[in-house]
Tab-separated table of C-alpha atoms in Angstrom:
chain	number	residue	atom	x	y	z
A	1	UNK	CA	0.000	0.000	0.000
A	2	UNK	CA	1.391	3.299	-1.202
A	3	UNK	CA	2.512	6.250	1.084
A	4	UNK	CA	0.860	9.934	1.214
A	5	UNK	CA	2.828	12.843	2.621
A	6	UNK	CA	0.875	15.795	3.635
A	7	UNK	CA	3.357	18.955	3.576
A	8	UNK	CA	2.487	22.610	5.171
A	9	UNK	CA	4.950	24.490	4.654
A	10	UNK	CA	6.235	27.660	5.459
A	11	UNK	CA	7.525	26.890	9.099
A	12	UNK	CA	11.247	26.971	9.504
A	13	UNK	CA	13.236	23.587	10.574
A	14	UNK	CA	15.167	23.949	13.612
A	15	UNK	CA	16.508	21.365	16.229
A	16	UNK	CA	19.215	18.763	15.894
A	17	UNK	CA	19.493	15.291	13.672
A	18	UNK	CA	22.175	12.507	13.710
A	19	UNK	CA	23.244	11.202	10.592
A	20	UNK	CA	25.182	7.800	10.538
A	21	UNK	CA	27.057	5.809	8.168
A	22	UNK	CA	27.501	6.763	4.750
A	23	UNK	CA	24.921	4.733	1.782
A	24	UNK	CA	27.438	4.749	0.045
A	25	UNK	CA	30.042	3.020	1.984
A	26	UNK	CA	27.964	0.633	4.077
A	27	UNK	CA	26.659	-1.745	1.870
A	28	UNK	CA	29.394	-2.189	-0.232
A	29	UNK	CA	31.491	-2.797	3.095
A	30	UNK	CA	28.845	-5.217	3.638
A	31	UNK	CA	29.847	-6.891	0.629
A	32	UNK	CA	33.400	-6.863	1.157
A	33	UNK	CA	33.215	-9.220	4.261
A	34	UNK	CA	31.888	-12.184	1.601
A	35	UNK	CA	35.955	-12.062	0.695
A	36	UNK	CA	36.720	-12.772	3.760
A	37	UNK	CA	37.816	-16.659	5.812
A	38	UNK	CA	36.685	-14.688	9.278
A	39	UNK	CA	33.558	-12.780	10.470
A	40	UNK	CA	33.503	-9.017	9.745
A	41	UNK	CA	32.030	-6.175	12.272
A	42	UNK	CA	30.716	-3.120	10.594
A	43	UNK	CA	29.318	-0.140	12.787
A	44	UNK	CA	27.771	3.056	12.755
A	45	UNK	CA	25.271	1.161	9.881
A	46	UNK	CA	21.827	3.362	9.343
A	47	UNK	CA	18.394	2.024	8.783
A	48	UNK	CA	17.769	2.202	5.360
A	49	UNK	CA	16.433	-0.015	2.200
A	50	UNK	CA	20.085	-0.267	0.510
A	51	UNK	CA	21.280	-1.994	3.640
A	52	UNK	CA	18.030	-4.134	4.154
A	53	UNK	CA	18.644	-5.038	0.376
A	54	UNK	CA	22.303	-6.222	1.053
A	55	UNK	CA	21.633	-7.785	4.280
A	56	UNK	CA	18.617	-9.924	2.632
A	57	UNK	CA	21.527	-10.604	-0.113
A	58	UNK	CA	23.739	-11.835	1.948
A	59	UNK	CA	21.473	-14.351	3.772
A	60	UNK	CA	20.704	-15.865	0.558
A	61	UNK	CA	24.228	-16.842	-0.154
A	62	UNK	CA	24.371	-18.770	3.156
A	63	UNK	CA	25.874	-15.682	5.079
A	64	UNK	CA	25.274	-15.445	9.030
A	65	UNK	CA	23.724	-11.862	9.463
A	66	UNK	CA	23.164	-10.753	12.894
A	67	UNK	CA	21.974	-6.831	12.946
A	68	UNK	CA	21.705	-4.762	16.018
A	69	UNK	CA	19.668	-1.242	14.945
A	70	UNK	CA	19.839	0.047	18.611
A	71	UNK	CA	23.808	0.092	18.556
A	72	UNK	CA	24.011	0.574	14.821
A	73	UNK	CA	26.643	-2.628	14.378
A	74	UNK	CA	26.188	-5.412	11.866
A	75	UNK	CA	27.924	-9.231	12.176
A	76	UNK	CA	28.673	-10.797	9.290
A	77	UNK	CA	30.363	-14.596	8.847
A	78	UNK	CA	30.493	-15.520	5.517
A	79	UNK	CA	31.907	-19.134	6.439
A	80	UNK	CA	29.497	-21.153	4.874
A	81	UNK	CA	28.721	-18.631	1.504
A	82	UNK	CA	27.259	-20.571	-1.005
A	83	UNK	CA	25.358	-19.729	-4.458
A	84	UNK	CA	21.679	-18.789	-4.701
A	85	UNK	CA	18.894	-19.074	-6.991
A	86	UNK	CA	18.523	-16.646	-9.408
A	87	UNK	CA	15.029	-16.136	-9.212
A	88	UNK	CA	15.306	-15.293	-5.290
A	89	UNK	CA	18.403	-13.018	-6.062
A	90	UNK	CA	15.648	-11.191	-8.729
A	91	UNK	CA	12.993	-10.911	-6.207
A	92	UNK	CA	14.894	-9.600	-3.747
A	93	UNK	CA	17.244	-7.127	-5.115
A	94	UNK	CA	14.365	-5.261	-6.680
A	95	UNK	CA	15.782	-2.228	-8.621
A	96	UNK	CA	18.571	-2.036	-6.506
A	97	UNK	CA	22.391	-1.664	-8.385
A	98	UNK	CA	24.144	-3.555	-5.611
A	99	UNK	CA	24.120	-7.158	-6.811
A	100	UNK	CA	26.747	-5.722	-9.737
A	101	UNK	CA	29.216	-5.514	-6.766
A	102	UNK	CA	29.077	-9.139	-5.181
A	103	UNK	CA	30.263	-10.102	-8.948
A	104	UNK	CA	34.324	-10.025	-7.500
A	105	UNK	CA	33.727	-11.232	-4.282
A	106	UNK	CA	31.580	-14.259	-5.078
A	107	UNK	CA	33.784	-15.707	-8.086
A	108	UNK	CA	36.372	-15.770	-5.243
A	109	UNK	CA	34.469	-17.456	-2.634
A	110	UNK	CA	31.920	-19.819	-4.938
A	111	UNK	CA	33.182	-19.691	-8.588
A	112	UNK	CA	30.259	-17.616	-9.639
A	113	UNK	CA	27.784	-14.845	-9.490
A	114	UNK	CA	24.398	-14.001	-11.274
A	115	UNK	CA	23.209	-10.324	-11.615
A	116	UNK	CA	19.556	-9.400	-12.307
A	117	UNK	CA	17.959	-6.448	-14.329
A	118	UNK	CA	19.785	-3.519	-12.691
A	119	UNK	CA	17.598	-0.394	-11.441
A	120	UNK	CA	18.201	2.220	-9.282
A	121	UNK	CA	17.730	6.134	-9.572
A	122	UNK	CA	16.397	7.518	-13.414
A	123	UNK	CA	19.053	10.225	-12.815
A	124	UNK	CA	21.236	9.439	-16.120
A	125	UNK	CA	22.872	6.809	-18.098
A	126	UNK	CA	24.441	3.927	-15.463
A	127	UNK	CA	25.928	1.200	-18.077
A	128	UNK	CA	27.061	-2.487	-16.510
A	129	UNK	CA	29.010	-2.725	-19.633
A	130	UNK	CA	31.975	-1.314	-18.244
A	131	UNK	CA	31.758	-3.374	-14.894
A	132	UNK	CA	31.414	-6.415	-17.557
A	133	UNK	CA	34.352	-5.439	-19.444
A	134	UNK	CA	36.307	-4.896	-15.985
A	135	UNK	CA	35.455	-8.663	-14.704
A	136	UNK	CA	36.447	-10.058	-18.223
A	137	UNK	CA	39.867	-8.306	-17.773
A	138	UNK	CA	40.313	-9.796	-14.617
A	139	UNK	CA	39.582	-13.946	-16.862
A	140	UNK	CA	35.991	-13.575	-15.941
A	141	UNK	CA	33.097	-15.346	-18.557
A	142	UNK	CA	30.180	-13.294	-19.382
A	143	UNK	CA	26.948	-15.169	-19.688
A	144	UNK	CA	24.068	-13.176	-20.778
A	145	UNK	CA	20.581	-14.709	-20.103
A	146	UNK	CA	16.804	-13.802	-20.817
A	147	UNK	CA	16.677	-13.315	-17.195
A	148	UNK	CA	19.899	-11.891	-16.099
A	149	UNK	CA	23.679	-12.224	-16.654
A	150	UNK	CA	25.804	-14.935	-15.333
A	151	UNK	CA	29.538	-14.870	-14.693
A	152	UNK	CA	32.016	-17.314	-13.766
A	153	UNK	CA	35.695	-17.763	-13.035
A	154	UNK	CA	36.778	-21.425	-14.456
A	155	UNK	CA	40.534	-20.266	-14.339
A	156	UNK	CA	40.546	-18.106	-11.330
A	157	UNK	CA	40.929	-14.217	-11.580
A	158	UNK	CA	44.019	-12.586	-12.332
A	159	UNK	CA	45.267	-9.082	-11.404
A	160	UNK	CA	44.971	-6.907	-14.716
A	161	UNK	CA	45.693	-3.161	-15.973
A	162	UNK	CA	43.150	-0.912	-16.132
A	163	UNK	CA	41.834	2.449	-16.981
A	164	UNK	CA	38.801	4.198	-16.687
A	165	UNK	CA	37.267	6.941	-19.563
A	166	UNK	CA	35.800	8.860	-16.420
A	167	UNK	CA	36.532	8.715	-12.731
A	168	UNK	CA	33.172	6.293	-11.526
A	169	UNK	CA	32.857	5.473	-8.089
A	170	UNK	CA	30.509	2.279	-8.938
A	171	UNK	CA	33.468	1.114	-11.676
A	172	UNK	CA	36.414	1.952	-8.657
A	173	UNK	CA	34.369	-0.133	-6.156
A	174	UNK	CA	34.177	-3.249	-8.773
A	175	UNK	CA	38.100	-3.413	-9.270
A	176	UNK	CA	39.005	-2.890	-5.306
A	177	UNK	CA	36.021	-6.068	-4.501
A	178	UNK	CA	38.073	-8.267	-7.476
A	179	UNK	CA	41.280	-7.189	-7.877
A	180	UNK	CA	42.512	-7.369	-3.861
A	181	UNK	CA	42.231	-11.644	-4.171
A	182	UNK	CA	43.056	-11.613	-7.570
A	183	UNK	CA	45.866	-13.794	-8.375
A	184	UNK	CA	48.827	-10.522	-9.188
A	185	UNK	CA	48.997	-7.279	-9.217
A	186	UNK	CA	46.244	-4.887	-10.724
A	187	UNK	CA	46.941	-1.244	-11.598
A	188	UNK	CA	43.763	1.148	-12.099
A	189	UNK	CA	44.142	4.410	-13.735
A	190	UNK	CA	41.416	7.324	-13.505
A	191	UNK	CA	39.976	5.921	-10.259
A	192	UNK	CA	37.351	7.248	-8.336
A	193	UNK	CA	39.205	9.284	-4.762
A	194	UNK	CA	35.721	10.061	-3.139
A	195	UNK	CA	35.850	9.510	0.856
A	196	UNK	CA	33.839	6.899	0.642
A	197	UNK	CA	36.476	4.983	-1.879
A	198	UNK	CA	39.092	5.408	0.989
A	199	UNK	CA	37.012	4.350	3.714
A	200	UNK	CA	36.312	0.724	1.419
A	201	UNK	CA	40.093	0.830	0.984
A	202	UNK	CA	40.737	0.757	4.669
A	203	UNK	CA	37.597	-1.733	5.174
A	204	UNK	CA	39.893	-4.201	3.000
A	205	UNK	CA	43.224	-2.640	3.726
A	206	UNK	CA	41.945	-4.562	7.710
A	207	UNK	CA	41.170	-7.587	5.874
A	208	UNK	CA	44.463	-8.539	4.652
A	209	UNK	CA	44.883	-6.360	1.386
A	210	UNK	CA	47.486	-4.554	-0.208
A	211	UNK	CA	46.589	-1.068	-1.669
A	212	UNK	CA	48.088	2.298	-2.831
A	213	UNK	CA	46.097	5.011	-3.602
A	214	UNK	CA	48.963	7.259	-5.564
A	215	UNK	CA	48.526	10.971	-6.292
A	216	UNK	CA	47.437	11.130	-10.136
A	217	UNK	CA	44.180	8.679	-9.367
A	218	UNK	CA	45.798	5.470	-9.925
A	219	UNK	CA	45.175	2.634	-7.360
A	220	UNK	CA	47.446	-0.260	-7.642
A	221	UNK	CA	46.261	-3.471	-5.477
A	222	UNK	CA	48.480	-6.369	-5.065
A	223	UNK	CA	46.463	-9.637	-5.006
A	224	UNK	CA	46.746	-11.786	-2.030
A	225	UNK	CA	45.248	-15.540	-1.747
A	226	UNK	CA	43.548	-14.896	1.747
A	227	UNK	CA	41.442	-12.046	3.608
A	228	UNK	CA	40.261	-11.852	6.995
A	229	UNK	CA	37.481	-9.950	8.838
A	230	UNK	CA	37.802	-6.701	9.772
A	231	UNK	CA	35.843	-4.320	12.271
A	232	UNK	CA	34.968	-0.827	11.247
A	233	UNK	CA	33.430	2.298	12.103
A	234	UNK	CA	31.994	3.612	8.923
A	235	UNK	CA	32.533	6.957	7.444
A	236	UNK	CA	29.618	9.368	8.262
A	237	UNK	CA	26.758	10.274	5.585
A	238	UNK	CA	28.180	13.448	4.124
A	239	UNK	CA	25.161	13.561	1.917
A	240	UNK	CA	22.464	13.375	4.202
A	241	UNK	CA	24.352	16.166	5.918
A	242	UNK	CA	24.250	18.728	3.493
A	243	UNK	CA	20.828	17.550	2.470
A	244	UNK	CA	19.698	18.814	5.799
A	245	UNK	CA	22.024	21.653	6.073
A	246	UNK	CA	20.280	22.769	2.678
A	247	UNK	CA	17.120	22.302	4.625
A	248	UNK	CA	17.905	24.760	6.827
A	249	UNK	CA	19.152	27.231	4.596
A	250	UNK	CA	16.075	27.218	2.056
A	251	UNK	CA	13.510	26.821	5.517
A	252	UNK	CA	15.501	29.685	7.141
A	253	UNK	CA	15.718	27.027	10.014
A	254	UNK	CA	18.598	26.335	12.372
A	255	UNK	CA	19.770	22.722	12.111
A	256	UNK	CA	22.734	20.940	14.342
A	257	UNK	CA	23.178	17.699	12.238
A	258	UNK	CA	25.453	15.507	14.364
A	259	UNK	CA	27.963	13.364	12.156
A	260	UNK	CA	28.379	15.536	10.025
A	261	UNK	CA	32.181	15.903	9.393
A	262	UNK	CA	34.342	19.471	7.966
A	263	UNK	CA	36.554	16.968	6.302
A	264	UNK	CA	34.637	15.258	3.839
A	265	UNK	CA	32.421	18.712	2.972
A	266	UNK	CA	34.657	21.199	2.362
A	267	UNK	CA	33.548	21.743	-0.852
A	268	UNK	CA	30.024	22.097	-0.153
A	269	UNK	CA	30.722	24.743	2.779
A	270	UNK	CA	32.736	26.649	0.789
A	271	UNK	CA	29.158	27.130	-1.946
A	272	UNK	CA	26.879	27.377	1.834
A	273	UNK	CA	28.757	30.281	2.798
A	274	UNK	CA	29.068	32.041	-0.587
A	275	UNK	CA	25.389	31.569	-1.494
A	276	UNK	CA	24.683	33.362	2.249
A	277	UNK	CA	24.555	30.414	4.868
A	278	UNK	CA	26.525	30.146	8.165
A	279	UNK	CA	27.902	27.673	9.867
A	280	UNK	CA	29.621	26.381	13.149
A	281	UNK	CA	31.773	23.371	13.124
A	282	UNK	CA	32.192	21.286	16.325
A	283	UNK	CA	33.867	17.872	17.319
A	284	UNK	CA	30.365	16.167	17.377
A	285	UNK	CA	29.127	17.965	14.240
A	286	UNK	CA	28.048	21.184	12.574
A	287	UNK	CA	25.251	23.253	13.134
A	288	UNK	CA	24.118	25.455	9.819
A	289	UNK	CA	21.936	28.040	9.669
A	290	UNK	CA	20.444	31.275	7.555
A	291	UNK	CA	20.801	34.771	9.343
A	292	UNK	CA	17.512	35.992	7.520
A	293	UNK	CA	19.381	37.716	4.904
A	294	UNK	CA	18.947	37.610	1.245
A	295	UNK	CA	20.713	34.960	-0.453
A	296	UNK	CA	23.276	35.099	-3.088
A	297	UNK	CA	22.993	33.865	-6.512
A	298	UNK	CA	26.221	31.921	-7.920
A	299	UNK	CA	27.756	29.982	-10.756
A	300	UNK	CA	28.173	26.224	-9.821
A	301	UNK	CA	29.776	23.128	-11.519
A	302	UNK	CA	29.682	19.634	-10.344
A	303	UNK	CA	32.246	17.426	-10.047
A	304	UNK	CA	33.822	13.966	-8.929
A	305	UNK	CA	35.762	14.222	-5.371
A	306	UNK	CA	37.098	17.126	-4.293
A	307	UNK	CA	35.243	19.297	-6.391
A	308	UNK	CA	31.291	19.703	-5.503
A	309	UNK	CA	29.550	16.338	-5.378
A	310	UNK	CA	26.593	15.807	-7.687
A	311	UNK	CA	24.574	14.430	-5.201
A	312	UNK	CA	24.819	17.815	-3.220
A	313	UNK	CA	23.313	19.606	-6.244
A	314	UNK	CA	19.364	19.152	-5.912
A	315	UNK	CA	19.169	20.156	-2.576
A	316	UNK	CA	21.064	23.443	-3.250
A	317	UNK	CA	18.969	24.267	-6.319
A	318	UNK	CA	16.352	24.765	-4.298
A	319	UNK	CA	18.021	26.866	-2.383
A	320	UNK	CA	19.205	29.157	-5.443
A	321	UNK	CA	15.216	29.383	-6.127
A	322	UNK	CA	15.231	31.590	-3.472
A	323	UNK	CA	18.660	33.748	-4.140
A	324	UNK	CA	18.217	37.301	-5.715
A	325	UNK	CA	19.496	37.357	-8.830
A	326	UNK	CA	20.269	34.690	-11.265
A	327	UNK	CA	22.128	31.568	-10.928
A	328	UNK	CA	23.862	28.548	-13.247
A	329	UNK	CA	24.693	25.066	-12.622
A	330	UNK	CA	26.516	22.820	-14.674
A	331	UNK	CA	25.875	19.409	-13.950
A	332	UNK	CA	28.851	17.685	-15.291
A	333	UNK	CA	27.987	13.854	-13.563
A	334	UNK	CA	24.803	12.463	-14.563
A	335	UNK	CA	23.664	13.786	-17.517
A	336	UNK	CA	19.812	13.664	-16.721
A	337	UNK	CA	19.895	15.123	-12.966
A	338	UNK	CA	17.901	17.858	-13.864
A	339	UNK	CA	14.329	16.001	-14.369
A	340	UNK	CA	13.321	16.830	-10.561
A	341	UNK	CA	13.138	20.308	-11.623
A	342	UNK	CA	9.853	20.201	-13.625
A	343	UNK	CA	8.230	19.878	-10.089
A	344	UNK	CA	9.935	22.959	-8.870
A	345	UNK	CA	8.680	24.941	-12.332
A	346	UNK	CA	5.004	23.523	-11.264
A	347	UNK	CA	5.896	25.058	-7.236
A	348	UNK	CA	6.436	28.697	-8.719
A	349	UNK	CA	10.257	28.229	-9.827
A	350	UNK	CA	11.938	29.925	-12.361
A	351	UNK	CA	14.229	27.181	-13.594
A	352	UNK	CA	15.365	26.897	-17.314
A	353	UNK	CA	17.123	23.801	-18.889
A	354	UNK	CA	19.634	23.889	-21.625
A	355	UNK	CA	21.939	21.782	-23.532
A	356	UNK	CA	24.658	23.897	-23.862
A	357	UNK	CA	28.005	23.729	-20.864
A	358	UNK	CA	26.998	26.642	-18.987
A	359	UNK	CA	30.361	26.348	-17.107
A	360	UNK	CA	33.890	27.057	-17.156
A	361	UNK	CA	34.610	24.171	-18.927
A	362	UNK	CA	33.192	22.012	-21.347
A	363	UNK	CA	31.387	18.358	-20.316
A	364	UNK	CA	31.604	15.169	-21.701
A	365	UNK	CA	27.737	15.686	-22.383
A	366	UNK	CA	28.423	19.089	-24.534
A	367	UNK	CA	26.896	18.654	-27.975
A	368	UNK	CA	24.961	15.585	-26.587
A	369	UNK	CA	21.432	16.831	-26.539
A	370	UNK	CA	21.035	16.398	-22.707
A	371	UNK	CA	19.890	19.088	-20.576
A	372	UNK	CA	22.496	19.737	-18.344
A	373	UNK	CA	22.942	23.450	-17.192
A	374	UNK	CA	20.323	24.874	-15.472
A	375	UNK	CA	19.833	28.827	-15.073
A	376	UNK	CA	17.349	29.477	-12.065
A	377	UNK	CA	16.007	33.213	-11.585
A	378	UNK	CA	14.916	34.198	-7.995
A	379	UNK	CA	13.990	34.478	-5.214
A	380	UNK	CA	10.203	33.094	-6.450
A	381	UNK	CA	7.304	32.375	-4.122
A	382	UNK	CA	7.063	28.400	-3.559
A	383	UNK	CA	3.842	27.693	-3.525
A	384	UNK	CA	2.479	23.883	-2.834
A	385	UNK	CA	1.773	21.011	-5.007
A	386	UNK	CA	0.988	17.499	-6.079
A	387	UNK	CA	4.069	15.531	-7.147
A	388	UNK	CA	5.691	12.006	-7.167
A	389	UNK	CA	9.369	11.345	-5.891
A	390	UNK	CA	11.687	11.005	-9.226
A	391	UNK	CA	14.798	9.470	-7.614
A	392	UNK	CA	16.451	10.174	-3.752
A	393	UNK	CA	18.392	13.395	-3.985
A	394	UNK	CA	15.420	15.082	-6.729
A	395	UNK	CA	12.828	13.397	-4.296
A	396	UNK	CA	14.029	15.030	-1.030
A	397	UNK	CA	14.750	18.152	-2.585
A	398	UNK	CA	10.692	18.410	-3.792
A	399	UNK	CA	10.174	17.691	-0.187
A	400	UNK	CA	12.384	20.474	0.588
A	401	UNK	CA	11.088	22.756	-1.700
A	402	UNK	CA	7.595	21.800	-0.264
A	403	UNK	CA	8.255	22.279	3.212
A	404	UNK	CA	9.529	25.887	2.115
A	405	UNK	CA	6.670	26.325	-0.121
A	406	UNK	CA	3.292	28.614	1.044
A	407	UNK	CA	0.132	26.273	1.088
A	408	UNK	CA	-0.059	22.349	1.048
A	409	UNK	CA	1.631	19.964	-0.795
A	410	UNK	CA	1.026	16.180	-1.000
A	411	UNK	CA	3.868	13.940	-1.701
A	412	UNK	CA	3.629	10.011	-3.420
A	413	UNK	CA	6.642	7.357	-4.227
A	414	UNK	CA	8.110	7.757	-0.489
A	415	UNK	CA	9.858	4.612	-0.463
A	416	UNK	CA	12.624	6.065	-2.416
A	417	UNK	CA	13.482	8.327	0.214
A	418	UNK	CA	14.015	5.582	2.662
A	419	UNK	CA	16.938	4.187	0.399
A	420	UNK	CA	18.874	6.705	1.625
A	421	UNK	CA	17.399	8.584	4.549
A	422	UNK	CA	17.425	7.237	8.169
A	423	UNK	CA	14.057	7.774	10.123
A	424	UNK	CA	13.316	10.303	7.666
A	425	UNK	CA	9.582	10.974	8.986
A	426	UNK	CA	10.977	11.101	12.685
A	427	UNK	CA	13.462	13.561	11.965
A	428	UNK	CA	11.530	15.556	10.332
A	429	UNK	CA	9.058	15.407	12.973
A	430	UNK	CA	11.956	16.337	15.281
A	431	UNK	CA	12.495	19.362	13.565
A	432	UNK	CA	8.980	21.126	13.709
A	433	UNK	CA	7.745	20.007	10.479
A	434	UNK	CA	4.156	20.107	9.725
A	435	UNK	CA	3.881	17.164	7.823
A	436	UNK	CA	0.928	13.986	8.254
A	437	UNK	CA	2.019	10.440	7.064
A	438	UNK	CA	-1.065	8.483	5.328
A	439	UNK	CA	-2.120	5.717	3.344
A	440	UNK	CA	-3.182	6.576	0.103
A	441	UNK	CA	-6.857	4.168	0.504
A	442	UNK	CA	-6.809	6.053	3.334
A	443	UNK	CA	-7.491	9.416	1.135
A	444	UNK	CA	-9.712	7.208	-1.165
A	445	UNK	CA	-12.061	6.109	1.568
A	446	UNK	CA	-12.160	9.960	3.059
């Protein structure tokens, strides 16, 4: 039964919310421990689907999964990993991206993997090809099947050089999970160097294996025949943390979000300050905040790590809505991140889409047809709406807008949210929201 959110806006957020581990380190942590001959410890692990879908994962290929929510921490023995049917792997992974990454580990451990139709967020082009063409290099055989694709390693994977055409985090994660049991030594080129790609690093740096990270993005891993556990304290949720801190800003709230870590935001503090927000780091978090002032409109680009992460982009749009002037953003990632924006347009935005590289520098998706520079003209009156969540960063940024907006809005396709999102409805709550959580029969029936 499908979700309603009933939004009133206009009330500013204040109060305090913890963020934990990172989405996008903890499940793919989770999947490093299948390379391991010893049980694996991972803490600080939020509530949310992408770990449920792992965890579920795991379980089917005979792993021992024992998780604690209270304490955050998450046992994992893979001693007795075995292969599972493919129709269970299907049903269970739903849309979810994440099977792609037990490919490595589970050719290691039982010879083989299977990989269903791969979803995830309609945010731009995500291709498997290149993690195919990655396990191939490493002596993999590519099986594709009406119902999914099915690899195997009859001779054993060996370490292999590599290079990528642009720095992706999902390709970066695939050659760590192969290459670190890999029989040699593997050399990547154009790796992926977000936080998140260290913290994996030192997940299977505890194991057992042997990596460099050197300065130019090249990763060399030198294969070694055995891995044990390892016990970790993931990285904090730097997205969820300048979600919220965006929150603030565009609700002219006043938001402590615990977790959240100067280190790994830099970038986006630099843009929160420049565009007119404040902030106050401490050793337990930062607390952000907007004076009252007007904001300022600016020229943004995104980028892979360190330069502004795409993922911090939606929120921040919304935002810019509100800045007096006019601003540009080049999204320079995904080439199709802009689609959440036709529900802003609807809200009272003035947001135009173009093709062109309204940046510095030209994209790879220059001359491509895809809208991917936005101009946005403000500040505009939000005013509320009907809409649908697209994907998780567009979907909490409608929220966003909504809960900045004058008027009502009501909110469908919550589930997305709660992919990446801890307790989302209880923090929200927390902060003085005026939001209602229904059923939509329930709104039938009334």
């Amino acid at each position: 039964m499908s979700k309603l959110l009933t939004i009133n806006g206009g009330k500013p957020l204040t109060g305090t919310v913890s963020v934990r581990g990172a989405k996008n380190l903890v499940p793919k942590a989770m999947v490093a421990a299948l390379l391991g001959s010893k049980p694996s410890i991972i803490r600080n692990v939020p509530e949310i689907k992408d770990v449920e879908i792992v965890i579920g994962l795991l379980k089917l290929h005979g792993v021992v999964v024992e998780w604690n929510k209270e304490s955050g921490e998450v046992y994992l023995n893979p001693s007795d990993t075995t292969t599972a049917a493919n129709s269970e792997i299907d049903a269970f992974a739903g849309d979810s991206r994440i099977p792609i990454l037990f490919c490595g580990p589970l050719m290691h451990s039982v010879g083989e993997a299977f990989i269903p139709d791969l979803g995830g967020c309609q945010i731009g082009d995500r291709p498997i090809d290149f993690h195919l063409t990655v396990l191939r290099s490493f002596g993999a055989v590519v099986d594709k099947l009406p119902s999914g694709i099915h690899i195997r390693a009859p001779k054993g994977l060996k370490g292999a050089k590599l290079e990528l055409p642009y720095p992706s985090v999902g390709a970066t994660e695939q050659v760590l999970l192969t290459a670190v049991k890999a029989e040699g030594i593997t050399e990547l080129k154009g790796a992926a160097v977000e936080p998140e790609i260290h913290d994996l690093i030192h997940v299977l740096q505890k194991m057992g294996a042997i990596i460099t990270v050197q300065t130019d993005r090249t990763i060399r891993i030198e294969g070694v025949s055995e891995l044990g556990g390892y016990n970790h304290f993931a990285i904090y949720d730097r997205n969820e943390a300048a979600s919220w801190a965006s929150a603030a800003l565009v609700t002219t709230g006043d938001i402590f979000v615990e977790g959240a870590m100067q280190r790994d935001l830099t970038a986006f503090l630099n843009v929160y300050r420049k565009i007119g927000g404040e902030f106050e780091v401490s050793d337990t978090g930062i607390r952000f905040w907007r004076n009252g002032g007007d904001l300022k409109p600016l020229v943004l680009e995104t980028d892979v790590h360190p330069g502004f992460m795409t993922d911090w982009q939606q929120p921040l749009v919304v935002a810019l809505t509100q800045a007096s002037g006019v601003s540009i953003v080049h999204e320079t990632v995904y080439e199709n991140r802009f689609g959440f924006t036709d529900a802003l347009v609807r809200m009272g935005a003035s947001i135009q889409l173009h093709r062109e590289c309204l940046g510095s520098v030209p994209c790879r998706f220059g001359q491509r047809n895809f809208l991917h520079s936005a101009v946005i003209s403000g500040p505009t009156q939000l005013h509320g709406a009907k809409f649908d969540i697209p994907d998780l960063r567009g979907g909490f940024s409608h929220l966003l807008a909504a809960l900045a907006a004058q008027g009502t809005s009501q909110a469908t396709g919550l589930e997305i949210i709660n992919r990446g999102y801890e307790k989302f409805m209880t923090k929200l709550d927390g902060l003085g929201a005026d939001v209602e959580l229904s059923s939509t029969e329930d709104r039938v029936s009334a």
